CSV table of C-alpha atoms in Angstrom, one decimal:
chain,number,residue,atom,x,y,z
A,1,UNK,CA,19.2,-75.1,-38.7
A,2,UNK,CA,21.7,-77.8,-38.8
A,3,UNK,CA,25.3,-79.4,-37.4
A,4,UNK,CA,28.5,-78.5,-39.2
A,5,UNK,CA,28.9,-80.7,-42.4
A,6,UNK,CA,31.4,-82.1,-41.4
A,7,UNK,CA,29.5,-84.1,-38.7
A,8,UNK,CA,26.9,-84.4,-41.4
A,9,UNK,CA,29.2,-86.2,-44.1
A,10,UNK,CA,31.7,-88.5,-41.1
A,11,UNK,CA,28.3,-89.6,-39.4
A,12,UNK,CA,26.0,-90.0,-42.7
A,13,UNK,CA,26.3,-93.9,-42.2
A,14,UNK,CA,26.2,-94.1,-38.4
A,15,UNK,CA,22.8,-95.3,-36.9
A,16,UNK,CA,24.3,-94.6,-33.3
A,17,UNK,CA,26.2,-91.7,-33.3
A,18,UNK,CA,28.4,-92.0,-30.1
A,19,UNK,CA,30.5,-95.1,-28.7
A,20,UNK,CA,27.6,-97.7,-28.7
A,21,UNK,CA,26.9,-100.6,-30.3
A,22,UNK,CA,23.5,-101.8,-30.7
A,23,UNK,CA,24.0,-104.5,-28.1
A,24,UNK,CA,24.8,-102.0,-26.0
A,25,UNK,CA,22.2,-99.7,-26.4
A,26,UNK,CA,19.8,-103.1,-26.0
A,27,UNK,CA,22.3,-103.3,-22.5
A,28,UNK,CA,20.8,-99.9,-21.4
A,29,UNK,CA,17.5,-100.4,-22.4
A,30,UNK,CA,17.1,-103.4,-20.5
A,31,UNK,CA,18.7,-102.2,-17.5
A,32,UNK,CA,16.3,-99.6,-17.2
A,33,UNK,CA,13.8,-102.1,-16.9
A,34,UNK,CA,11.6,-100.1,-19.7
A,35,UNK,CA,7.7,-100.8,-20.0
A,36,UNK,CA,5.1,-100.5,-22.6
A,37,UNK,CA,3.3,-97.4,-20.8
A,38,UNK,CA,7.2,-95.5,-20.8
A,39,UNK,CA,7.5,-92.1,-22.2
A,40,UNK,CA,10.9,-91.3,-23.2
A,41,UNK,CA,12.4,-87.6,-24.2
A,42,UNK,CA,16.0,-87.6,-26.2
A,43,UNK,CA,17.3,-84.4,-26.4
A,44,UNK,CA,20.2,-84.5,-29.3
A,45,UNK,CA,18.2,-87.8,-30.4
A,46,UNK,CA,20.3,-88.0,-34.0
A,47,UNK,CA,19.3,-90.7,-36.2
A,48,UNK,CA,16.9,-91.8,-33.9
A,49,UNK,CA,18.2,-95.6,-33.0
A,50,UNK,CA,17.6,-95.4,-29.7
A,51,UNK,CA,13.6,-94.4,-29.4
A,52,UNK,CA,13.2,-96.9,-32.3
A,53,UNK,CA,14.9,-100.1,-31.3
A,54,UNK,CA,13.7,-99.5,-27.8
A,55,UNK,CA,9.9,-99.1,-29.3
A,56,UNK,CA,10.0,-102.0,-31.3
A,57,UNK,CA,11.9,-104.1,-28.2
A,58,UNK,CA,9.6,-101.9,-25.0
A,59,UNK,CA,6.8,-100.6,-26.5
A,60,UNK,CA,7.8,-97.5,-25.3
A,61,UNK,CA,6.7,-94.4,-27.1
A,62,UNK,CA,9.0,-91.2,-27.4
A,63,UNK,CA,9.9,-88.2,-28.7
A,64,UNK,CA,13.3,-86.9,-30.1
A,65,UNK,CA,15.1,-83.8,-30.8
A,66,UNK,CA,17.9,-82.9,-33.2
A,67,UNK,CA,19.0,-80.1,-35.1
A,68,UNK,CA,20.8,-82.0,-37.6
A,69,UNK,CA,18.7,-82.0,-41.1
A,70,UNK,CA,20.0,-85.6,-41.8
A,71,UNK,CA,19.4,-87.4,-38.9
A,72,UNK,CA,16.2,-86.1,-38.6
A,73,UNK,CA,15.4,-87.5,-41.9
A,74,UNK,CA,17.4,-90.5,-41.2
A,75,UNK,CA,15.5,-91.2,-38.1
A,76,UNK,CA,11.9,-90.9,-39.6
A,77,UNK,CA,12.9,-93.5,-41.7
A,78,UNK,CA,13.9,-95.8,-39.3
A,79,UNK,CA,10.7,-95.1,-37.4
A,80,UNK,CA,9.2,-96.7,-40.9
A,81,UNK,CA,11.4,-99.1,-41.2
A,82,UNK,CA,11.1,-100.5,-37.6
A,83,UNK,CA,7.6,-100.2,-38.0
A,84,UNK,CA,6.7,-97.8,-34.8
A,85,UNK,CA,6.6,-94.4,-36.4
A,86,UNK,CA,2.8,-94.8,-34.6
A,87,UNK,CA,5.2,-95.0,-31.4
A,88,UNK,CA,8.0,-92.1,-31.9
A,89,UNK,CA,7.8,-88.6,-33.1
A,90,UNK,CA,11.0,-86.6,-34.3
A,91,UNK,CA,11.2,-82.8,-34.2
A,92,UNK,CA,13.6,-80.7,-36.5
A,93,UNK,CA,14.9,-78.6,-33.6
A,94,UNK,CA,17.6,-76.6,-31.3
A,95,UNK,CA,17.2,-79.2,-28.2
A,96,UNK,CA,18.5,-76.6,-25.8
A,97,UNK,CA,15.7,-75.1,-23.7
A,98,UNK,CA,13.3,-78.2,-25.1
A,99,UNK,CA,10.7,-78.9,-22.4
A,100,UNK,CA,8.1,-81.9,-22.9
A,101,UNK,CA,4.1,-80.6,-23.0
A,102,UNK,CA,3.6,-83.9,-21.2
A,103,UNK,CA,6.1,-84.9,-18.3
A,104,UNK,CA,7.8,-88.1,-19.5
A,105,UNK,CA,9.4,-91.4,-17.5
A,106,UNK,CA,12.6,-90.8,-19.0
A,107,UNK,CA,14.5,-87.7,-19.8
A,108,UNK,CA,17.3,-88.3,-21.9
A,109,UNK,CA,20.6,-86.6,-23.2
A,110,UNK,CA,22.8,-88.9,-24.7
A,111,UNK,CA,25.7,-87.2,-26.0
A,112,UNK,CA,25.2,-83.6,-26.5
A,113,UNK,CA,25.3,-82.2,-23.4
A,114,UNK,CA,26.4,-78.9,-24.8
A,115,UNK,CA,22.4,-78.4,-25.5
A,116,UNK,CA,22.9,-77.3,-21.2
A,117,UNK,CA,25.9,-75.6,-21.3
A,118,UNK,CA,27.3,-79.2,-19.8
A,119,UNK,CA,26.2,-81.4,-17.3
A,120,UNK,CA,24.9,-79.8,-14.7
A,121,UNK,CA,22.8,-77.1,-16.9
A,122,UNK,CA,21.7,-80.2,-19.1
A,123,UNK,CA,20.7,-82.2,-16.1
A,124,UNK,CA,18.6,-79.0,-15.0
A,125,UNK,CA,16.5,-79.0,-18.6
A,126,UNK,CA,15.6,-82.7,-18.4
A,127,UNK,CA,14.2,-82.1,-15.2
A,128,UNK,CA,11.7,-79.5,-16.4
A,129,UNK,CA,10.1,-82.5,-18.5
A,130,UNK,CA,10.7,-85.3,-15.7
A,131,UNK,CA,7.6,-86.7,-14.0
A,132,UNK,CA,8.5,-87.4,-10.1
A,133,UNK,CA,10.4,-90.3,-10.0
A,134,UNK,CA,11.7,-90.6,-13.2
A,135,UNK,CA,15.1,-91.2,-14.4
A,136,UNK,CA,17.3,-88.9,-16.4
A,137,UNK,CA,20.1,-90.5,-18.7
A,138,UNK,CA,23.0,-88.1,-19.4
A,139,UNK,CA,26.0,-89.8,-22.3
A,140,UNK,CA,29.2,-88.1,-21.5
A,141,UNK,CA,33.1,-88.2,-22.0
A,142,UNK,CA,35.6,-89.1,-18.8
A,143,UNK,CA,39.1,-89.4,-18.8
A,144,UNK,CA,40.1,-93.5,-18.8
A,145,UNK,CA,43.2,-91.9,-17.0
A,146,UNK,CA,44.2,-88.6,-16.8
A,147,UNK,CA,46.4,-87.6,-20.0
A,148,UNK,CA,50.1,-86.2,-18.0
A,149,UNK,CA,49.7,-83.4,-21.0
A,150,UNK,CA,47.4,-80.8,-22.1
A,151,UNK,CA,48.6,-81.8,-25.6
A,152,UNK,CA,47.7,-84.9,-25.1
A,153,UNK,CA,44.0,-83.4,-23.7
A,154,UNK,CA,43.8,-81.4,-27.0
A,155,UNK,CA,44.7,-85.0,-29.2
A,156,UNK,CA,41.6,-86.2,-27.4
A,157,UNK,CA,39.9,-83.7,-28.8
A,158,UNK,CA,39.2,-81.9,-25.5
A,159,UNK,CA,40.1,-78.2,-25.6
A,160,UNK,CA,41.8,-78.4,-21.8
A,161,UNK,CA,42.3,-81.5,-19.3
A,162,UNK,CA,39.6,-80.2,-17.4
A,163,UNK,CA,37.0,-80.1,-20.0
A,164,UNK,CA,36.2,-83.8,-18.4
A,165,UNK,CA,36.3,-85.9,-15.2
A,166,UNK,CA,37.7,-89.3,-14.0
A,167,UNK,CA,34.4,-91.6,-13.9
A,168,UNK,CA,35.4,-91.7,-10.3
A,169,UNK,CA,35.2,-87.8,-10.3
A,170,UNK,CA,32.2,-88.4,-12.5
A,171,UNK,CA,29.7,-90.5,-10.4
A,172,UNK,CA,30.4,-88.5,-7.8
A,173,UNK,CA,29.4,-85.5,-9.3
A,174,UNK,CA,26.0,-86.5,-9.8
A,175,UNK,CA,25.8,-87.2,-6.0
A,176,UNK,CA,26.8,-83.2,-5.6
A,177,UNK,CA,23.8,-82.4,-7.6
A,178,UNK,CA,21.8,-84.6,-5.4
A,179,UNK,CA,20.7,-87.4,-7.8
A,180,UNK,CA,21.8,-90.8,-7.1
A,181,UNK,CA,23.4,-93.1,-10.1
A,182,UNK,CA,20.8,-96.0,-10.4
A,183,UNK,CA,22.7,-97.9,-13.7
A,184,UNK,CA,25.6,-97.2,-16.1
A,185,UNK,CA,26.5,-98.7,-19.3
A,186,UNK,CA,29.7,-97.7,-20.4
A,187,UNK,CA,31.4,-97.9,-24.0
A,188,UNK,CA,34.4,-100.3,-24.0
A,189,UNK,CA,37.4,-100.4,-26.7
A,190,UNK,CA,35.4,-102.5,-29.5
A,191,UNK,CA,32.3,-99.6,-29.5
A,192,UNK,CA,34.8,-96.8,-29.4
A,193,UNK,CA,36.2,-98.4,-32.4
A,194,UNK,CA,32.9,-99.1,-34.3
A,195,UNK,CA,32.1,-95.0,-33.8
A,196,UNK,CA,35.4,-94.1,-34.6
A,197,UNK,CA,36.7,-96.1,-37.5
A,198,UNK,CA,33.2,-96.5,-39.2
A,199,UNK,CA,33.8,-92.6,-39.6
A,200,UNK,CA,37.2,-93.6,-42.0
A,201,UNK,CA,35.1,-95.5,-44.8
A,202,UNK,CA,32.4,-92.9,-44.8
A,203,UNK,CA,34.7,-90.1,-45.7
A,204,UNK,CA,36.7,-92.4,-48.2
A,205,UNK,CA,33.7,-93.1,-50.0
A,206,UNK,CA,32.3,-89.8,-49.9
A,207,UNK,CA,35.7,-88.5,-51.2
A,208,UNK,CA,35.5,-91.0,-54.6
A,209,UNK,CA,31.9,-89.9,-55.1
A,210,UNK,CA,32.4,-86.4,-54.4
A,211,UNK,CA,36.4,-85.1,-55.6
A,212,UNK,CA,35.6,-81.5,-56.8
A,213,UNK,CA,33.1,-80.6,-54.0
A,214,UNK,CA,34.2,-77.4,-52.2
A,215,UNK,CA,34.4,-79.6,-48.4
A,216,UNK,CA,36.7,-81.8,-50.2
A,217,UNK,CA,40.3,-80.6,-48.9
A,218,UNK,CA,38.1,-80.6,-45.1
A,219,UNK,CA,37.5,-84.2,-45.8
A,220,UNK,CA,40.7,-85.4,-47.2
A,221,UNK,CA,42.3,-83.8,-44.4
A,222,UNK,CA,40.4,-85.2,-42.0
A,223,UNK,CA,40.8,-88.7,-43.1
A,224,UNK,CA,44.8,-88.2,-43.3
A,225,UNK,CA,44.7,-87.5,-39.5
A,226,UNK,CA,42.1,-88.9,-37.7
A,227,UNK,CA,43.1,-93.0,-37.9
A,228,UNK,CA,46.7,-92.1,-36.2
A,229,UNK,CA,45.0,-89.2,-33.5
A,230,UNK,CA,42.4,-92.0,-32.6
A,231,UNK,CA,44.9,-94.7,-32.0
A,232,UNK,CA,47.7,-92.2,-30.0
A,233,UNK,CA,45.3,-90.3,-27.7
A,234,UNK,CA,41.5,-91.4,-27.7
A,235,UNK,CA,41.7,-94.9,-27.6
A,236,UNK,CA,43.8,-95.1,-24.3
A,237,UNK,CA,42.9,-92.2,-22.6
A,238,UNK,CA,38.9,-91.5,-23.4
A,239,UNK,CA,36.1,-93.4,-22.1
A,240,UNK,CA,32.5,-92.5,-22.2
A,241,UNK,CA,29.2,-93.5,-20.8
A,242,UNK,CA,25.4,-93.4,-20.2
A,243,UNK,CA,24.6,-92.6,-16.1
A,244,UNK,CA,21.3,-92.7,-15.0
A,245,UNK,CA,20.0,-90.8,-12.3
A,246,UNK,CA,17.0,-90.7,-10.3
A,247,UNK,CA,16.4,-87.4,-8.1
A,248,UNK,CA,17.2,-87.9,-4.2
């Protein structure tokens, strides 16, 4: 079980691997005003940055879920590293259908919520391991504005324009699924770029170390394109964001 390698080899050096930068994934911890006695469940957790940094900074304990050999290795070492591998389990797993044996104070899918089918199935599975009153976190895409073009939707990476919302058309959304949006952190232009343009070096340097590898075409091409379809669609038209919700 594992991601496609191409996620595998552009993300290998990522800790975060969405638009985030540690200060704001610090940002989100401390909005959610986390405590000591918090049990948090990431679905998609990849290299496990946020359970750690929010163990060692909380003292919250956790669990996270990813299918992606790497970053679950990845993410056991920074448990170590961090010191609160005492704190945080991983599990080497399919997070779709994952359900918590114990209910936990914060349900989380940052991200991936493909695990669900989208949001509204995704929201549904976190709830299965939410104790009453708890808050769910769901990371996903919106349109900044909304591209004039479906060729501009597919530069995004999007396969139509209405595989996302406006955040207006967002937030409200959650209010249709009868949860009300307690915080929000949202990416801004300088995280976008850390995610994005980290990805450029990574494949550079895996391309010196590794020029006869079968994936190497895949890569090369990859880094040809992806600085100039960043820059024309993504940057100006893509936003993204972590909601939470708390069940009305």
């Amino acid at each position: 079980m594992d991601i496609p390698r191409i996620f595998n080899i552009t993300e290998s050096a990522h800790r975060i691997h969405n638009p985030y930068t540690p200060e704001k994934l610090a940002t989100l911890g401390a909005a959610l005003r986390l405590k000591p006695e918090d049990r948090v469940l990431d679905l998609g957790s990849g290299s496990g940055e946020m359970l750690c940094t929010w163990a060692r900074d909380y003292g919250i304990t956790g669990t996270g879920v990813d299918m992606s050999q790497l970053f679950f290795e990845q993410a056991k070492l920074r448990a170590n590293e961090l010191e609160v591998a005492d704190k945080i389990h991983f599990i080497h797993d399919d997070a779709a259908g994952y359900i918590a044996a114990e209910k936990v104070d914060v349900a989380a899918c940052v991200g991936a919520t493909w695990i669900g089918g989208g949001v509204t199935g995704t929201i549904e599975l976190l709830a299965k391991s939410l104790r009453p009153g708890g808050i769910i976190l769901i990371g996903e895409p919106y349109w900044l504005q909304l591209p004039p073009t479906e060729t501009i939707a597919k530069g995004c990476l999007a396969n139509t324009i209405a595989d996302f919302l406006t955040l207006p058309e967002l937030v409200a959304s959650f209010g249709e699924l009868n949860y009300d949006v307690v915080e929000m952190v949202l990416a801004d232009q300088d995280s976008w770029d850390r995610y994005e343009a980290a990805k450029w070096l990574t494949m550079r340097r895996w391309l010196e170390a590794n020029p006869d590898d079968d994936f190497a075409k895949e890569v090369r091409d990859q880094l040809t394109t992806e600085p100039k379809r960043y820059v024309t669609y993504s940057r100006d038209y893509l936003g993204w964001g972590v909601f939470a919700l708390m069940a009305r």
